[in-house]
Coordinates of C-alpha atoms and ligand atoms in Angstrom, one line a residue:
X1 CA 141.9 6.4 208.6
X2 CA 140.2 4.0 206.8
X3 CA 138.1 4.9 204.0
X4 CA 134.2 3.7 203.6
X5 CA 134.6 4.4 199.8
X6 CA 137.0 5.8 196.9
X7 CA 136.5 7.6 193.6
X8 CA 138.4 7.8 190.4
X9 CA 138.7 10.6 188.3
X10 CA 140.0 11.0 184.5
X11 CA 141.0 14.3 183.0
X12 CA 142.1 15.1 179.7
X13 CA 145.9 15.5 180.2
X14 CA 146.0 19.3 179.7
X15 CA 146.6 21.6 182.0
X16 CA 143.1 23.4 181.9
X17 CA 141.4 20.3 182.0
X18 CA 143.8 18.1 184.6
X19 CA 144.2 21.4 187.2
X20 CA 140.6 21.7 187.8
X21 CA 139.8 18.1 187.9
X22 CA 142.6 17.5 190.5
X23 CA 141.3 20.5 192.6
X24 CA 137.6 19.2 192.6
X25 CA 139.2 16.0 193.8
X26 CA 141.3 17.6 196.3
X27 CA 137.7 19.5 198.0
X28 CA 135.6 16.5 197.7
X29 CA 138.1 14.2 200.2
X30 CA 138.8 17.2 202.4
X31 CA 135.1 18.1 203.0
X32 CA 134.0 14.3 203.2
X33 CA 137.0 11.9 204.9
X34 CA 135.3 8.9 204.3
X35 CA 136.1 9.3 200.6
X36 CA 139.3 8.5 199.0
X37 CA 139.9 10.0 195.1
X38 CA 142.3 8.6 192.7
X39 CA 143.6 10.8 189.7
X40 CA 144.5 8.5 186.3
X41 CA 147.0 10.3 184.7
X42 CA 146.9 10.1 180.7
X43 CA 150.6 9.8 178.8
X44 CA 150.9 12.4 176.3
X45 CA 153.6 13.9 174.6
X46 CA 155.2 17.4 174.2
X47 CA 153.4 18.3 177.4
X48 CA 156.1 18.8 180.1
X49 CA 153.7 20.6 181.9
X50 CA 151.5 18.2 182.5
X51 CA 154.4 16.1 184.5
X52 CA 155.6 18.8 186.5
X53 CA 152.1 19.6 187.9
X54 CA 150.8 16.3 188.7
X55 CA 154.5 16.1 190.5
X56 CA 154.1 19.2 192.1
X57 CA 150.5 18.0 193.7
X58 CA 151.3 15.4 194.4
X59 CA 153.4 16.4 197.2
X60 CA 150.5 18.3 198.7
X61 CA 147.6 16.7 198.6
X62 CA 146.0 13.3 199.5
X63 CA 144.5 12.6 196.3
X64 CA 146.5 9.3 194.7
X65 CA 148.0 9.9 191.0
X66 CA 148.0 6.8 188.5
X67 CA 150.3 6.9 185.5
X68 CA 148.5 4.8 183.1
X69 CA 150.7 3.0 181.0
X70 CA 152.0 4.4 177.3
X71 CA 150.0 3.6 174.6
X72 CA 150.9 3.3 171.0
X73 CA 150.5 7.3 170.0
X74 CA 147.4 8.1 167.3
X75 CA 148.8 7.8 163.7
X76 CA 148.4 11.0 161.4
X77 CA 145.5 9.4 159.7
X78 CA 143.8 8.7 162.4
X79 CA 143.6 12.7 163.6
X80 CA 143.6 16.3 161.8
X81 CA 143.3 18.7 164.5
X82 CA 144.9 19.0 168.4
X83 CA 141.5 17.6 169.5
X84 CA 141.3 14.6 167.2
X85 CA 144.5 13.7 168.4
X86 CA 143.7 13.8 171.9
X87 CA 140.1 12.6 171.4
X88 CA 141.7 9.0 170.1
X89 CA 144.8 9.0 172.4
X90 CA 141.9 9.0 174.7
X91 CA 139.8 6.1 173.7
X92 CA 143.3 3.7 173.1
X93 CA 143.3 4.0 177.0
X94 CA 139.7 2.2 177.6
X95 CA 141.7 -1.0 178.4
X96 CA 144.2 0.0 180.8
X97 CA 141.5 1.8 182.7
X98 CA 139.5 -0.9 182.6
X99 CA 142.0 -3.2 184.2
X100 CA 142.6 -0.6 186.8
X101 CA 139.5 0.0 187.6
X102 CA 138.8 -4.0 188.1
X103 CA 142.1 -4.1 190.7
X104 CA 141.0 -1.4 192.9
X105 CA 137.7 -2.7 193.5
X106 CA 138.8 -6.2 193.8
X107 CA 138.3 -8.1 196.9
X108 CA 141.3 -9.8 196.8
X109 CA 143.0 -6.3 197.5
X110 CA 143.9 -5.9 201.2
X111 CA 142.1 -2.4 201.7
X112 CA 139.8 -2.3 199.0
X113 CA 136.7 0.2 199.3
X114 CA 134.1 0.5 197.4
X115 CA 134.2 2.7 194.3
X116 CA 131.1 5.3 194.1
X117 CA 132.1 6.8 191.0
X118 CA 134.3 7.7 188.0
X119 CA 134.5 10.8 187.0
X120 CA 135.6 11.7 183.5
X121 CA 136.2 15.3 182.1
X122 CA 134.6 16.9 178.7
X123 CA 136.4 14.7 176.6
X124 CA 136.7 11.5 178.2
X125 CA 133.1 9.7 177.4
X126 CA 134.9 7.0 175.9
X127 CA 135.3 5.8 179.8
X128 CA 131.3 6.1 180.0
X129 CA 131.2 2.8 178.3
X130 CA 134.5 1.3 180.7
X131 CA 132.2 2.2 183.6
X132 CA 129.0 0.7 182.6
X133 CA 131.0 -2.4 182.1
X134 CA 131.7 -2.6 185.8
X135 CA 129.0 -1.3 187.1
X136 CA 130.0 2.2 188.5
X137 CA 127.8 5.0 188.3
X138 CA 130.0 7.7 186.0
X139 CA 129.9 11.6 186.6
X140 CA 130.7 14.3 184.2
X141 CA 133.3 16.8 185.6
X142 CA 132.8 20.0 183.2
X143 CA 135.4 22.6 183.9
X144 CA 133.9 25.2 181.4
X145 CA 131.1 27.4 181.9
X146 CA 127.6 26.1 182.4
X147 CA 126.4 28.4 179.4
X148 CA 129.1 26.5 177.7
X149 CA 127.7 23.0 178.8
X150 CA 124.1 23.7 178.0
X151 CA 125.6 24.3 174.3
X152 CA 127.0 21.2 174.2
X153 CA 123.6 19.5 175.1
X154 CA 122.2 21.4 172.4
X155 CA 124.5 20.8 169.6
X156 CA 122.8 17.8 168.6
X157 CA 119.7 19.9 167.7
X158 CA 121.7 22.7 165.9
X159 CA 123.4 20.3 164.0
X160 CA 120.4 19.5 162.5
X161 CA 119.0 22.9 162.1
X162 CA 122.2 24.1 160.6
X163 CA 122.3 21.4 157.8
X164 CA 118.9 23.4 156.6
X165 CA 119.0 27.0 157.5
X166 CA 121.7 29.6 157.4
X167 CA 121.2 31.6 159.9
X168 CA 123.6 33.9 161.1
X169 CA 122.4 34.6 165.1
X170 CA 121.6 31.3 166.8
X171 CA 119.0 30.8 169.8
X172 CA 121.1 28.5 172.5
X173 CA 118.7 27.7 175.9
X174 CA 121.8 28.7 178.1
X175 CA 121.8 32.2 176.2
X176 CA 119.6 35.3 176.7
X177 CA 120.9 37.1 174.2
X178 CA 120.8 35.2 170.4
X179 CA 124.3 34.2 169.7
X180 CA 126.3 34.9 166.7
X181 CA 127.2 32.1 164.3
X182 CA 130.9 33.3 164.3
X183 CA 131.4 33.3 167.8
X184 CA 129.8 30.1 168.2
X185 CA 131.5 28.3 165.7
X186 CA 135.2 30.4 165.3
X187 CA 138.1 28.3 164.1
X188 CA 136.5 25.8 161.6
X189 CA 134.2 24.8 163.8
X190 CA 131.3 24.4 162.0
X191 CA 133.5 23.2 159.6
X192 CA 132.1 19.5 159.5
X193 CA 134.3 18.3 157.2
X194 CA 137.2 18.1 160.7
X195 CA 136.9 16.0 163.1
X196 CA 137.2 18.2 165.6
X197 CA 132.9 19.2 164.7
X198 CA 132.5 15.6 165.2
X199 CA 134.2 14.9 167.9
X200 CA 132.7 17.8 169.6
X201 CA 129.4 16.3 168.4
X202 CA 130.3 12.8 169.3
X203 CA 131.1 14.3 173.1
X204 CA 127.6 15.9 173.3
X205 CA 125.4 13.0 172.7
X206 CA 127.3 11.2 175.6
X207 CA 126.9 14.0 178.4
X208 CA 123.0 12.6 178.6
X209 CA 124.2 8.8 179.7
X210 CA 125.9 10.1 183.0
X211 CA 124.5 10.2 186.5
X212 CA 125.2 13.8 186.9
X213 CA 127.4 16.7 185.7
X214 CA 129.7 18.5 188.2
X215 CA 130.1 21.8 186.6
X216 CA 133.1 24.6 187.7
X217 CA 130.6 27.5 188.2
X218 CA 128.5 28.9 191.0
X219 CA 124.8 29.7 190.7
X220 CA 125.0 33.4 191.7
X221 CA 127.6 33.7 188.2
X222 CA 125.5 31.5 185.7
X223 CA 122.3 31.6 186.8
X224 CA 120.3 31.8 183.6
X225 CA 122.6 28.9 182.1
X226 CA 122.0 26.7 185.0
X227 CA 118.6 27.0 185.3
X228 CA 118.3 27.0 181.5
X229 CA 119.6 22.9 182.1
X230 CA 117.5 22.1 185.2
X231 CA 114.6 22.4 183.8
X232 CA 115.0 20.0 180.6
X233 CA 113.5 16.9 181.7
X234 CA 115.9 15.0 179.8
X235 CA 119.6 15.9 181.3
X236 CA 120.9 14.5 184.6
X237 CA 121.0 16.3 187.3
X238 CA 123.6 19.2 187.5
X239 CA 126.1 20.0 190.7
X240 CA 127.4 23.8 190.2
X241 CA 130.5 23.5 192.7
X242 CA 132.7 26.6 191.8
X243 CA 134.8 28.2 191.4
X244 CA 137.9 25.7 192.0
X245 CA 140.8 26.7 191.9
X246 CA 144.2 26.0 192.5
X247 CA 145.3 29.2 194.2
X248 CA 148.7 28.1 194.7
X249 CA 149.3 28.4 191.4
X250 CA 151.8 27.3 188.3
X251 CA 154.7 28.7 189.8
X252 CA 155.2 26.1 192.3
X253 CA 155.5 23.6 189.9
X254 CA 159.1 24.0 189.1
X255 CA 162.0 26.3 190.5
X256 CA 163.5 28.1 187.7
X257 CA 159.5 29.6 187.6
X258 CA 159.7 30.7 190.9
X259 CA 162.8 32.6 190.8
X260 CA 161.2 34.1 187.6
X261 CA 158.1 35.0 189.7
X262 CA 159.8 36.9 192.1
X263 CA 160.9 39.1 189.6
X264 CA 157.7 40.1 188.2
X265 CA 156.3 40.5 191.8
X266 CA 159.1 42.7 192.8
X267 CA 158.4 44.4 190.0
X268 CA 154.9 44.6 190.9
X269 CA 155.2 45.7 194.4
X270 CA 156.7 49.2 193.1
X271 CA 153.4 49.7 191.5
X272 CA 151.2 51.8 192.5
X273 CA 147.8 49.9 193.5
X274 CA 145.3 49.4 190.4
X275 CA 147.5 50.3 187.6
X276 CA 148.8 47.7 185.8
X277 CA 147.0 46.0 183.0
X278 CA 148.3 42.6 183.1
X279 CA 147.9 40.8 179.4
X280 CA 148.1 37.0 179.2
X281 CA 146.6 34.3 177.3
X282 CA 146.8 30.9 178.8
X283 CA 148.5 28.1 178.5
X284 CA 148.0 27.2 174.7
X285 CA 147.4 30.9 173.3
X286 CA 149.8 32.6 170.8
X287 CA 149.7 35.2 168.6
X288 CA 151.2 36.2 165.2
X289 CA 154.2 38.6 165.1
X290 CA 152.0 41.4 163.0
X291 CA 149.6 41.0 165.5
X292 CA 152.1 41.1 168.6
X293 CA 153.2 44.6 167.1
X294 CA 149.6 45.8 166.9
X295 CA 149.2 45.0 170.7
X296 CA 152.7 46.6 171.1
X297 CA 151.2 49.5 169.5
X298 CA 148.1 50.2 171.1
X299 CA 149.3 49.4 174.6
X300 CA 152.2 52.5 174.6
X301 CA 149.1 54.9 172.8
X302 CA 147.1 53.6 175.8
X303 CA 150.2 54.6 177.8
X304 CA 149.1 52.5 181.3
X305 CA 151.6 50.5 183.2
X306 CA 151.4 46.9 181.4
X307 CA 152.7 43.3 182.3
X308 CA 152.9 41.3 178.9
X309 CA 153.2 37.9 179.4
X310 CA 154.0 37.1 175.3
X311 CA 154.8 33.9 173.6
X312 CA 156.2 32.2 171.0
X313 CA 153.3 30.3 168.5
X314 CA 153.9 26.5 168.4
X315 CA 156.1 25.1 165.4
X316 CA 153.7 21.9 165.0
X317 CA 150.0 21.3 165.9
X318 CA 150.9 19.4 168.9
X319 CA 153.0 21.6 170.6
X320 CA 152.5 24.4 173.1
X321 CA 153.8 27.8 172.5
X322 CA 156.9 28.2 174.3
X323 CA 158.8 31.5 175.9
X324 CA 160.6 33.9 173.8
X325 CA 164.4 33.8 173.6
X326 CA 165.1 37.4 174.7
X327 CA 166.8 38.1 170.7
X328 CA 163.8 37.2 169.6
X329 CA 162.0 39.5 171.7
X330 CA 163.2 42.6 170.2
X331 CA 163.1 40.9 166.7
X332 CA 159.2 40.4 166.7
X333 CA 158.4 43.8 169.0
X334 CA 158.7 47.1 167.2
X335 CA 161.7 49.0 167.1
X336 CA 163.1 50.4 170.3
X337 CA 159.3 49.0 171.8
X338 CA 161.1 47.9 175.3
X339 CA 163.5 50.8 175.6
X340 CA 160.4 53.5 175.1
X341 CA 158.3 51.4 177.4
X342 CA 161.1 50.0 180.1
X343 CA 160.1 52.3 182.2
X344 CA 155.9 51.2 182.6
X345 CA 156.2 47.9 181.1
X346 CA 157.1 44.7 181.6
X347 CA 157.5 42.2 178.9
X348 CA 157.7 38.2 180.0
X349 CA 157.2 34.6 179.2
X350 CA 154.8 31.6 180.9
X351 CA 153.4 33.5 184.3
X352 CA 151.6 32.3 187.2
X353 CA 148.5 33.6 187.1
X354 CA 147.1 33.5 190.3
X355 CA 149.9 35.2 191.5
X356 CA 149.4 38.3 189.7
X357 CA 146.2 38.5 189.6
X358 CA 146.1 38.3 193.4
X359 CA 148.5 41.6 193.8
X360 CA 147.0 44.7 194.7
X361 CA 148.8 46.8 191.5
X362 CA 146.8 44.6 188.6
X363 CA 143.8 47.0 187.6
X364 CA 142.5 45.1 184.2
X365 CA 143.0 41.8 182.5
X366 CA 143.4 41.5 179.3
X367 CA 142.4 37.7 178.4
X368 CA 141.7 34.8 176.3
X369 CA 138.6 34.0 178.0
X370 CA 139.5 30.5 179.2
X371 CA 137.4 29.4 182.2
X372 CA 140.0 28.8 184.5
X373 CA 141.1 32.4 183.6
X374 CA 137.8 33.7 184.2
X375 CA 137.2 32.3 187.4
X376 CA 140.6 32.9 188.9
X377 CA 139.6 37.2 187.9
X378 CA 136.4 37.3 189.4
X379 CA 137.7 35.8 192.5
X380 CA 140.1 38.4 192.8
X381 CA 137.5 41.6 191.8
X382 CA 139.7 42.0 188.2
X383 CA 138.0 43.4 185.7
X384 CA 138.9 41.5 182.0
X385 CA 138.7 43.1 178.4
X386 CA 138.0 40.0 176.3
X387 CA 140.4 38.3 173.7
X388 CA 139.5 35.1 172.8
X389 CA 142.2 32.8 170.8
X390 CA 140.5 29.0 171.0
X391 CA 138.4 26.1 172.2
X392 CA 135.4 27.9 173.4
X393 CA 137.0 31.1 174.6
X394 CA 134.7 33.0 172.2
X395 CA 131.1 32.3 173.9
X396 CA 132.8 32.4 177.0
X397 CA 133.8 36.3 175.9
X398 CA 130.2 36.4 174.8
X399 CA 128.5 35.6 177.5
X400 CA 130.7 37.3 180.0
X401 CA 130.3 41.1 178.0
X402 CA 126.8 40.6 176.8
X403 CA 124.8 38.3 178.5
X404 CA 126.9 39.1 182.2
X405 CA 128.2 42.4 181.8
X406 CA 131.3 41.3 183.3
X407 CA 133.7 42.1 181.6
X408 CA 134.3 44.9 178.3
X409 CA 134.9 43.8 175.0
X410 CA 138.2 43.9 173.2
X411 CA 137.3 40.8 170.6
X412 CA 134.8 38.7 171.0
X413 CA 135.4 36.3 167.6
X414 CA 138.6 36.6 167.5
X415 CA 140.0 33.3 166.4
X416 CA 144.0 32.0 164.6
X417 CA 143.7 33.2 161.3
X418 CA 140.9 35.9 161.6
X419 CA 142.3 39.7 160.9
X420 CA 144.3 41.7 162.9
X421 CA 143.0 43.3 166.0
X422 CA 144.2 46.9 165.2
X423 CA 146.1 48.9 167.5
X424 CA 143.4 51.8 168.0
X425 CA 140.9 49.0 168.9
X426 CA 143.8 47.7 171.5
X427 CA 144.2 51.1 172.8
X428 CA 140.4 51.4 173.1
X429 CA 140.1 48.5 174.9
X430 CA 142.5 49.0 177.1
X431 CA 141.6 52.1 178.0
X432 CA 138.0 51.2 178.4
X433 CA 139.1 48.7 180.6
X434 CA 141.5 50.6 182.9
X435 CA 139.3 54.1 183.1
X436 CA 135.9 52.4 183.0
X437 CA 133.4 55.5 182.5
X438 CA 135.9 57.6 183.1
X439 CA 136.7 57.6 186.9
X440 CA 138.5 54.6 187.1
X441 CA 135.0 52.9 189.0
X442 CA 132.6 51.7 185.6
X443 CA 129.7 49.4 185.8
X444 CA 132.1 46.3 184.7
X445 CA 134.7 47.2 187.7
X446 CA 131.6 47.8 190.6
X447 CA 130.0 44.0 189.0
X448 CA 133.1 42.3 188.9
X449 CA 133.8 43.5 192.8
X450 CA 130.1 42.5 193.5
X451 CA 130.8 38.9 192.0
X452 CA 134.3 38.7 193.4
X453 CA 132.1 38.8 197.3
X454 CA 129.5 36.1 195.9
X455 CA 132.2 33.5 194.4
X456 CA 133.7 33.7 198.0
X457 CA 130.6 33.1 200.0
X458 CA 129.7 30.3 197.5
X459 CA 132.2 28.0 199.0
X460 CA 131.6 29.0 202.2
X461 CA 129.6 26.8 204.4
X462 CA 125.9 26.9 204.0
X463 CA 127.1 28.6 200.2
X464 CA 125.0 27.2 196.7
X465 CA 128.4 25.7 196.1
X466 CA 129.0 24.0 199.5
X467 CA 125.6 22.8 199.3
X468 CA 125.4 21.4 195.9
X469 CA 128.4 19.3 196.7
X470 CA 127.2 18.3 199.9
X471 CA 124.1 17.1 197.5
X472 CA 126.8 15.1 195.9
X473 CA 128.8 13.8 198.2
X474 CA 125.3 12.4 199.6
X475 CA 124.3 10.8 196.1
X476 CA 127.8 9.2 196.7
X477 CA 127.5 7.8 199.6
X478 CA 124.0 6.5 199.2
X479 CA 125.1 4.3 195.7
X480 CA 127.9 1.9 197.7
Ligands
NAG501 C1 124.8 26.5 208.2 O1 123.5 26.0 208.4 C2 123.4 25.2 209.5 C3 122.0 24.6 209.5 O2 121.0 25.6 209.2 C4 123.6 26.1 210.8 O3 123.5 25.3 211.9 C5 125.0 26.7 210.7 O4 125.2 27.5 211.8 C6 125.2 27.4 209.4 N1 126.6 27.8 209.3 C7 127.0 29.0 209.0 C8 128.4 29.3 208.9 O5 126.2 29.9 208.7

């Protein structure tokens, strides 16, 4: 069928940021045919990942991947942390996309549409400027929570409030409650001697030159937040689509994770419904060996059926953790921890999510807050004790215990380097968690099965979410 117009969209090539942005794609074509999207795909090294999804998708979906072409990688002096390196691996691809951009919409191409829009992700603004060169109207895709979003917005301001005052709660428009300066700022990040503060800073200023901000949340979730943004004057006009997700999950992406899968979900199907606490956190999260054996610890004193998915930290800054060889395993657990537990435990490596969170046996999630991971629990009623390792897990885990009540509160500033979490808090947690006020049924469990209804119906036809992106597609449409 021929197309009346086409998009393009550019994620940061990580798996948090790509999957979403590939799935927002994916809905917008499906619920409006006249649109063709186009994912550019962004080289990177010691993410294999990264590959094997966009392969995987490929092969299911309509949506059109573009390997850009290799740059030369960002020297060490050019970057300090993860995010500077990214950040400039980034900006070295404004010419390539550039070019790109120019071919698809150039007449002399056979079936050449129209383009209505770029879409770039959190960290891509360097492509603001590419698409103001060739006059397309550029959207932000944010996949992290719209309290999340209208903290960016704001950084500007705190940045300049925090070079005077030292204040240790901060007042944030997307937040009820005042927020903690630790858990606003964990890792460094207030450090402003990284770059990572000033990229982050750099990124906020840009948000404001876009033509809108797609946003992976659904009004009935964030409604404070979102209306916290609509009614600045200043911002552009915000499109809460949410949640997508891609239900199908990791484990399709290669074989020898599928065979692994079936394992755990055998595994799972002779458990008895609700009562498995299923701890995991996400694609980049590690944690220290004296912290694994506090976890260790407090999760056989909790005594509830567990599913650990545990790995290995990364040996450089640009590397993801990887699995545990099964030597090491017993080396970094305590001693005899998977004999005393074999019987209600199980202990793994890199899991697909979705797929256990969707089985009837998981009664509690013990996470690291990441968006993705929050969105994928609601939608299937699991209620999550917070543990947040990185990036802005730790006001996610705010918001979602203290301004949401969504979730119950293992950590909320935990961060790589900060002190052990001790075993009696894991237990606590945990137990919290699993028992809620004691009959297994808590405030957090009866919310989270409330909000698990309302994500659905959001989608739905007629839903805030269906709507706002019919708003969209509209505002798309009406530009070509
Ligand atoms: C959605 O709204 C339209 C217009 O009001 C209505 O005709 C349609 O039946 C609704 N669909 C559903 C599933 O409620």
């Amino acid at each position: 069928m021929k197309k009346n117009a086409q998009v393009i969209i550019i994620p940061t090539p990580g798996i948090g940021n790509l999957v979403p942005a590939v799935e927002f794609a994916h809905h917008l074509i499906h619920r409006e045919h006249r649109l063709s999207a186009t994912v550019l795909v962004i080289p990177i090294p010691h993410r294999p990942q990264v590959t094997a999804y966009v392969n995987a998708r490929a092969a299911t979906t309509e949506v059109q991947f573009l390997h850009l072409p290799p740059v030369d990688l960002p020297t060490p002096d050019q970057f300090q942390t993860s995010l500077g390196f990214v950040s400039v691996l980034i900006e070295k691809h404004k010419a390539h996309v550039k070019d790109i951009m120019a071919d698809l919409v150039s007449s002399t191409q056979p079936d050449s549409v129209p383009l209505a829009g770029l879409f770039i992700d959190m960290f891509c603004t360097p492509m603001i400027d590419v698409a103001g060169e060739i006059g397309v109207p550029c959207y932000l895709f944010f996949a992290s929570p719209a309290s999340f979003l209208g903290f960016m917005l704001h950084l500007p301001t705190l940045h300049a409030q925090l070079a005077t005052d030292s204040d240790t709660e901060l007042t944030i428009p997307s937040f009820a409650n005042s927020v903690p300066v630790q858990v606003v700022f964990p890792t460094g990040l207030l450090n402003t001697n990284e770059d990572r503060y000033t990229w982050f800073l750099h990124y906020a200023l840009r948000y404001r030159e876009t033509k809108g901000i797609i946003v992976n949340t659904f009004l009935e979730l964030e409604h404070y937040a979102l209306d916290s943004i609509s009614s600045a004057s200043d911002i552009p006009p915000v499109y809460p689509v949410g949640p997508v997700l891609d239900l199908h999950g990791p484990a399709r992406w290669d074989l020898m994770n599928l065979s692994l899968e079936k394992n755990i979900i055998q595994w799972l199907d002779l458990q008895p419904a609700k009562a498995v606490v299923f701890l995991c956190f996400g694609s980049m999260g590690s944690l220290s060996g004296a912290q694994v054996r506090e976890i260790a610890k407090g999760l056989e004193r909790a005594g509830y059926r567990f599913l650990w998915s545990l790995r290995e930290p990364p040996k450089t800054k640009l590397e993801l953790p990887s699995d545990y060889a099964n030597l090491n395993l017993e080396e970094i657990l305590p001693d005899g921890f998977l004999k005393r537990t074999a019987e209600i435990g199980l202990v793994c490596g890199w899991v697909p999510q979705v797929s256990i969170l969707s089985h009837e046996a998981i009664g509690g999630f013990v996470s690291h807050c990441g968006w993705n991971s929050i969105l994928e629990s609601l939608w299937y009623g699991v209620p999550t004790a917070t543990w947040p390792i990185y990036a802005e897990q730790q006001m996610n885990a705010f918001e979602m215990v203290m301004e949401l009540g969504l979730a119950v509160e293992i950590k909320l500033d935990y961060w790589v380097g900060s002190d052990l979490v001790l075993s009696e808090q894991v237990e606590r947690g945990v137990r919290l968690l699993m028992d809620g006020d004691g009959d297994g049924d808590g405030e957090v469990r009866r919310k989270v099965k409330e909000m698990r209804e309302m994500s659905r119906v959001a989608v739905e036809e007629n839903g805030s979410s269906y709507v706002s992106l019919g708003n969209l597609i509209d505002k798309l449409l009406a530009t070509i």
